XYZ file of C-alpha atoms in Angstrom:
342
model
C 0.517 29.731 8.176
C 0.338 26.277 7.610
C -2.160 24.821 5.744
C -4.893 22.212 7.139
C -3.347 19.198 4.892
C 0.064 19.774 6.738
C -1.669 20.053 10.178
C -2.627 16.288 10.117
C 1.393 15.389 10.436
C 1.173 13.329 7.208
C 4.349 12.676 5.640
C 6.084 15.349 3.703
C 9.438 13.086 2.874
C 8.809 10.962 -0.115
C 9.901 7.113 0.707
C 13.182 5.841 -1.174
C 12.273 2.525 -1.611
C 8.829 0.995 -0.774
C 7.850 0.714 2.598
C 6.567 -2.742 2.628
C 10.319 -3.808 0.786
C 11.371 -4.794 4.773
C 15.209 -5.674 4.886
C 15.865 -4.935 8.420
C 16.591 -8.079 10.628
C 12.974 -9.177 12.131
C 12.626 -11.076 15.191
C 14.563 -14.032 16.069
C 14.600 -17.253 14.429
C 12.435 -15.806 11.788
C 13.493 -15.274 8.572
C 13.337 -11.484 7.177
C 10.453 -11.503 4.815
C 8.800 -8.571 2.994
C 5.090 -9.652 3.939
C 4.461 -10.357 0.298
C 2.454 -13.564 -1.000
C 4.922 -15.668 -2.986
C 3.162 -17.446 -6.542
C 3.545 -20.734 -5.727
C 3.088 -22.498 -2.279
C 6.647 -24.117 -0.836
C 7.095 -27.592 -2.421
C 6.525 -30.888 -0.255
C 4.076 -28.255 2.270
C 0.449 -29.520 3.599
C -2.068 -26.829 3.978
C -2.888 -25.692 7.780
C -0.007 -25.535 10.680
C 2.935 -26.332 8.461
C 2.657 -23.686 5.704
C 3.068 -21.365 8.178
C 6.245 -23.445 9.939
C 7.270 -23.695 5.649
C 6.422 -19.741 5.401
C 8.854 -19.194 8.577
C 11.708 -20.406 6.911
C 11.316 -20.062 3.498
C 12.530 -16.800 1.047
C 10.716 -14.885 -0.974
C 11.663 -13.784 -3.700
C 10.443 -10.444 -4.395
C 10.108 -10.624 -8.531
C 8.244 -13.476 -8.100
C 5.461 -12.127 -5.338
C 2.295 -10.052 -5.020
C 1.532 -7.622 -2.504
C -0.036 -9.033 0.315
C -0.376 -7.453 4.385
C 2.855 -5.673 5.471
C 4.204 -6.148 8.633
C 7.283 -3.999 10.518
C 9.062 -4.439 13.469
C 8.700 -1.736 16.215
C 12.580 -0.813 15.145
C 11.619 0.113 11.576
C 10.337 3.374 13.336
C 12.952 4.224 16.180
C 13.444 7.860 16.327
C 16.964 6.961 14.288
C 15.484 6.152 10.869
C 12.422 8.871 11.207
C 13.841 12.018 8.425
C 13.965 15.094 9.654
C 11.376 17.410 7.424
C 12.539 20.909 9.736
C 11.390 23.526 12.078
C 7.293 23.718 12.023
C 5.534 26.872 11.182
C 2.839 29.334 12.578
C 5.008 28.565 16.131
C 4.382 30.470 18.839
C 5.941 29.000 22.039
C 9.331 26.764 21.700
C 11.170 25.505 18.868
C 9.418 22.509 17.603
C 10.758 20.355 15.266
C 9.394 17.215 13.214
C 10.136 13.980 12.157
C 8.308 10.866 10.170
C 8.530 7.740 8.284
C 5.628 6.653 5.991
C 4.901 3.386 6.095
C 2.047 3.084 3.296
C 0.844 5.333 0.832
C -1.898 5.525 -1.290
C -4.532 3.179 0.054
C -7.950 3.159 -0.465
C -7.591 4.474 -3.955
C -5.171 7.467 -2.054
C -7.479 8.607 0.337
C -5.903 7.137 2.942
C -1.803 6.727 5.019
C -0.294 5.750 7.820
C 3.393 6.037 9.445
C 5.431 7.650 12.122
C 5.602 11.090 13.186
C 7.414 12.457 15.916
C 8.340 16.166 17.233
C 10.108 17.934 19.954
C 8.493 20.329 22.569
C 6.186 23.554 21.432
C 2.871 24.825 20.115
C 0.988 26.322 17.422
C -2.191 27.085 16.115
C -4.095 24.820 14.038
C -6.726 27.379 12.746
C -8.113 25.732 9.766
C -10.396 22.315 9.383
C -8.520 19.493 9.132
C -9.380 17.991 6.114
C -9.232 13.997 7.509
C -9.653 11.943 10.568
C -6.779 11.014 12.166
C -6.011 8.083 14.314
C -2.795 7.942 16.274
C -0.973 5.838 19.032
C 0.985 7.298 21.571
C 4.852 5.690 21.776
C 6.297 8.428 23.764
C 6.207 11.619 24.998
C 3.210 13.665 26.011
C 1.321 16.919 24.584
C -2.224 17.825 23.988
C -5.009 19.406 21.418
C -7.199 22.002 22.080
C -10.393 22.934 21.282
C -11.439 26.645 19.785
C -13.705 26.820 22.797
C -10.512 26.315 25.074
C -11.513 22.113 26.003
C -8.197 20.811 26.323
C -7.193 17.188 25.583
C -4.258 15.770 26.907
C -2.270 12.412 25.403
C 0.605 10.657 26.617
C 2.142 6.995 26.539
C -0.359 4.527 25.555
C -3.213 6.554 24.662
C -5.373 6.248 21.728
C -6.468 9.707 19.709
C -8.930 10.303 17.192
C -9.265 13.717 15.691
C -12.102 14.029 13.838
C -12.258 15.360 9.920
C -13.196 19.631 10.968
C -11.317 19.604 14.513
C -9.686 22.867 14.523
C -7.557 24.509 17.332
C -3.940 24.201 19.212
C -1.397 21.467 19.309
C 1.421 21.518 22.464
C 4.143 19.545 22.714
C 5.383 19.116 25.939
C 7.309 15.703 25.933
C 8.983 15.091 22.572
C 6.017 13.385 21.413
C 6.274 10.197 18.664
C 3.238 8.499 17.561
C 2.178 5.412 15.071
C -0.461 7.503 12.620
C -3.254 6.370 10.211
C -5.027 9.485 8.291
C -8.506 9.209 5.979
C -9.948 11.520 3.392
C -13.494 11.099 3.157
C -17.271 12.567 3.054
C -18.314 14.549 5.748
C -20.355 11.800 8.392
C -23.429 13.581 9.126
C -23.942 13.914 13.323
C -20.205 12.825 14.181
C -18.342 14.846 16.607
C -15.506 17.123 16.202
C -14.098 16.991 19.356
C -11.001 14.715 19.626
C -11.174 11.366 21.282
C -8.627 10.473 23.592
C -8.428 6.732 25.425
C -5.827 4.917 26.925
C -5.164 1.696 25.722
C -5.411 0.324 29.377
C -8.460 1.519 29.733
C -9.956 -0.373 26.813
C -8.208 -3.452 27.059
C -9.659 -3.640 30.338
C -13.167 -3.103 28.700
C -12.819 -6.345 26.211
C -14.825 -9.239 26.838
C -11.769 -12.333 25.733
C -13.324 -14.807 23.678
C -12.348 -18.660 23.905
C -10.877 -18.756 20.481
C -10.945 -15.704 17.855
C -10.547 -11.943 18.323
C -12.797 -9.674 21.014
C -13.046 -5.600 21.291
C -14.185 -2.675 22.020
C -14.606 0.544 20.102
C -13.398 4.113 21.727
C -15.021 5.875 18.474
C -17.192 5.041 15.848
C -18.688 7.185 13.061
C -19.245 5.689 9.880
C -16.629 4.119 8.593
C -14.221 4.921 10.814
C -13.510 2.487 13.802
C -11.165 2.581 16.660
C -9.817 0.736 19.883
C -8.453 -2.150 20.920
C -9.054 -6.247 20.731
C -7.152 -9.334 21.886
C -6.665 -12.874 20.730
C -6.063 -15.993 22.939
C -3.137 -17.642 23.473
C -3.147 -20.113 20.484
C -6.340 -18.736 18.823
C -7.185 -18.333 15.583
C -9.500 -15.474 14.105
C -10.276 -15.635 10.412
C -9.854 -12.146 8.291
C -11.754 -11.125 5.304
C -10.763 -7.155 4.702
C -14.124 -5.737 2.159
C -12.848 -4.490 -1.053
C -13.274 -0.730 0.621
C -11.703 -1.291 4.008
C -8.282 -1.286 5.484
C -7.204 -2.216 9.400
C -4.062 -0.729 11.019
C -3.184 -2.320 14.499
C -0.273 -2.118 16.712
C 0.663 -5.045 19.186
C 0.795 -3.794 22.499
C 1.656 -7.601 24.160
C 2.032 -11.568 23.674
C 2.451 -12.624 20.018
C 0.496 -13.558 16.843
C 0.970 -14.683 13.076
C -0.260 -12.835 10.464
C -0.954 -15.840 7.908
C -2.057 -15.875 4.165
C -5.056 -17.061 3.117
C -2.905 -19.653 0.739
C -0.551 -20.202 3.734
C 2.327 -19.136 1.378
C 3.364 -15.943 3.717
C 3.503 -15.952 7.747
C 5.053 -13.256 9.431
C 5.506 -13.828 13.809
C 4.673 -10.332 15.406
C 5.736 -9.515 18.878
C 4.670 -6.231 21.171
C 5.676 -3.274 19.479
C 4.993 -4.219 15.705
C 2.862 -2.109 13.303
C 1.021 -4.322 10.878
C -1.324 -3.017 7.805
C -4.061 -5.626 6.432
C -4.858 -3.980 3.023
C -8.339 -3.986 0.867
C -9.462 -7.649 0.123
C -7.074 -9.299 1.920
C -8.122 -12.525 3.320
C -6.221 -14.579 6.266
C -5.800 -15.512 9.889
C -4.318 -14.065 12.676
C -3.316 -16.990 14.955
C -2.265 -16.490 18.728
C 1.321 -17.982 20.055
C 2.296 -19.083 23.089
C 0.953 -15.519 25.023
C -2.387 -13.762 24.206
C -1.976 -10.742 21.642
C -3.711 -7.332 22.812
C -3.420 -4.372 19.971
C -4.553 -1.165 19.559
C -6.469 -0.534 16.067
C -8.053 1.283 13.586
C -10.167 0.163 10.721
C -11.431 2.569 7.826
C -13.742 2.192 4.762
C -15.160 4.106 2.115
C -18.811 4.938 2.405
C -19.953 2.538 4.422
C -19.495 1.426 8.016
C -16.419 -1.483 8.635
C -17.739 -4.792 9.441
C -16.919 -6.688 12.648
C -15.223 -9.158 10.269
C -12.710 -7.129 9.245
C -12.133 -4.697 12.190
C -12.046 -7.133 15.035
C -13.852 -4.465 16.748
C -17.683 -5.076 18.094
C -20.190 -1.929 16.367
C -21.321 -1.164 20.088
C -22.542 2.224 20.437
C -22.905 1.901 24.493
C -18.470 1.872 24.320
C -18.412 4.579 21.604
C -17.713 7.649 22.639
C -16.916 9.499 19.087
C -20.355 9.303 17.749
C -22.089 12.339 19.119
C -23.678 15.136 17.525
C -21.662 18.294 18.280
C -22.077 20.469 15.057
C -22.344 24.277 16.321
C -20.764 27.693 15.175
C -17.662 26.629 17.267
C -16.876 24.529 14.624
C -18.197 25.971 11.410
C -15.798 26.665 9.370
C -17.873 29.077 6.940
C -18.447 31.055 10.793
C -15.631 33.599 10.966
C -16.721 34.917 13.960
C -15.520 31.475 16.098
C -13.468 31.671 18.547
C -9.719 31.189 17.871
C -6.649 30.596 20.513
């Protein structure tokens, strides 16, 4: 039987070389950088517009650089470069089979990860509490969790998931499912829900209120400290990002374009639909719209505390939360042996 920890599809391949080290061509007309902040700002460059035109073009050279954001194209996690970790356990319909890249490791002092993670058709029983909450977007493919009391919750293309830190129950794969992931370890959030949450991105795009200028959202679930769901920039906007010391955002473009932009201006990266991007603890810099408005799904996490509308880009609105619910009962006790089990 498999244990909880392996239930949340983290990563059990170790990474060969670090997964911010990017060498894989990036988008056209942009020069392949590693998302890291070089020393010293590109000679004969005026702050603003053209360190970012400078950053564009320039090399980094990665002895000389500091870890800063990292950025990947959509390619970095085709089905092709995911590692095959082998046939799942505790199966009881199908074959399935599973696949994943990380993509970081380690952050907020190792309590949180994110990657890829992708598996062919079947199901299996996921009988003990998962340990973490679990955010994940939908590529491709189509399956669904259940709950011990039999609530099913189907995902497919496009949909946002949260399962909840103690969500127990099934997992079916239907479609060969393969999903962007972001996992947290942390306290147990007095009143949040167990049940998973499960929105399509459509559906909360269409819910955010565009601003003129910087970034608007909308949250699909919010318990403390963990925040999820989509915002958008304007064509040409700007939105200023200040990431708190205990905080981390994951987002994944879903349209238009954006740069991801150093505080010092040093490092740019141009992101397109379809590229993952990690903004780490403290970081500080601007996301500024391109010629089309940037939508993205997203996820921001922090340690003991809730994640400020600074650094999540996503409003603290209960009225669009729908992961904020008490639900504690025996169903979901996992002290109660007598709970019902598929």
């Amino acid at each position: 039987q498999r244990s909880a920890r392996a239930a949340d599809t983290s990563p059990r391949v170790p990474m060969s070389s670090p997964a911010i080290a990017l060498r894989a061509p990036v988008h056209a007309g942009v020069a392949p950088l590693s998302a890291r902040r070089a020393r010293t700002t590109p000679a004969g460059c005026a702050r603003g517009e053209r360190q970012v035109a400078a950053a564009l073009t320039s090399t980094v050279d990665p002895s000389a650089a500091v870890p800063s954001f990292h950025a990947a194209p959509g390619s970095h996690f085709d089905m092709a470069n995911l590692a095959l970790k082998g046939p799942r356990s505790n199966v009881d319909k199908g074959d399935p089979h599973d696949y994943g890249r990380p993509f970081v490791k380690g952050a907020l002092d190792g309590s949180a990860a994110c990657g890829s993670w992708a598996c062919s058709p079947g199901g299996w029983d996921s009988p003990n509490a998962r340990p973490s909450t679990e955010w994940f977007y939908v590529l491709s493919g189509a399956g669904c969790v259940t709950d011990p009391d039999g609530t099913p919750h189907p995902f497919g293309p496009g949909d946002v998931v949260v399962l909840p830190k103690g969500w127990y129950g099934r997992w079916d794969i239907t479609e060969h499912i393969h999903k962007i992931w972001l996992t947290h370890e942390h306290e147990d959030k007095e009143g949040a829900s167990f049940r998973p949450n499960v929105k399509p991105f459509a559906q909360l795009r269409s819910a955010v209120v565009s601003s003129a200028d910087g970034r608007s959202g909308v949250a699909s679930y919010d318990a403390t400290g963990f925040r999820a769901g989509a915002w958008s920039l304007p064509a040409h906007g700007k939105a200023y990002v200040d990431i708190e010391p205990n905080a981390i955002e994951l987002f994944v473009l879903q349209k238009g374009e954006l740069f991801v932009v150093d505080a010092d201006g040093a490092v740019a990266r141009r992101c397109v639909a379809g590229d993952v991007v990690f903004l780490p603890q403290s970081w500080r810099g601007s996301l500024r719209g391109g010629d089309a408005a940037a939508e993205a799904a997203a996820v921001s996490v922090a340690n003991g505390t809730s994640v400020s509308v600074v650094s999540a880009g996503i409003p603290n609105v209960a009225a669009s939360s729908s992961g904020n619910s008490a639900e504690r009962d025996e169903m979901y006790d996992p002290e109660n042996e007598s709970r019902g089990r598929r």
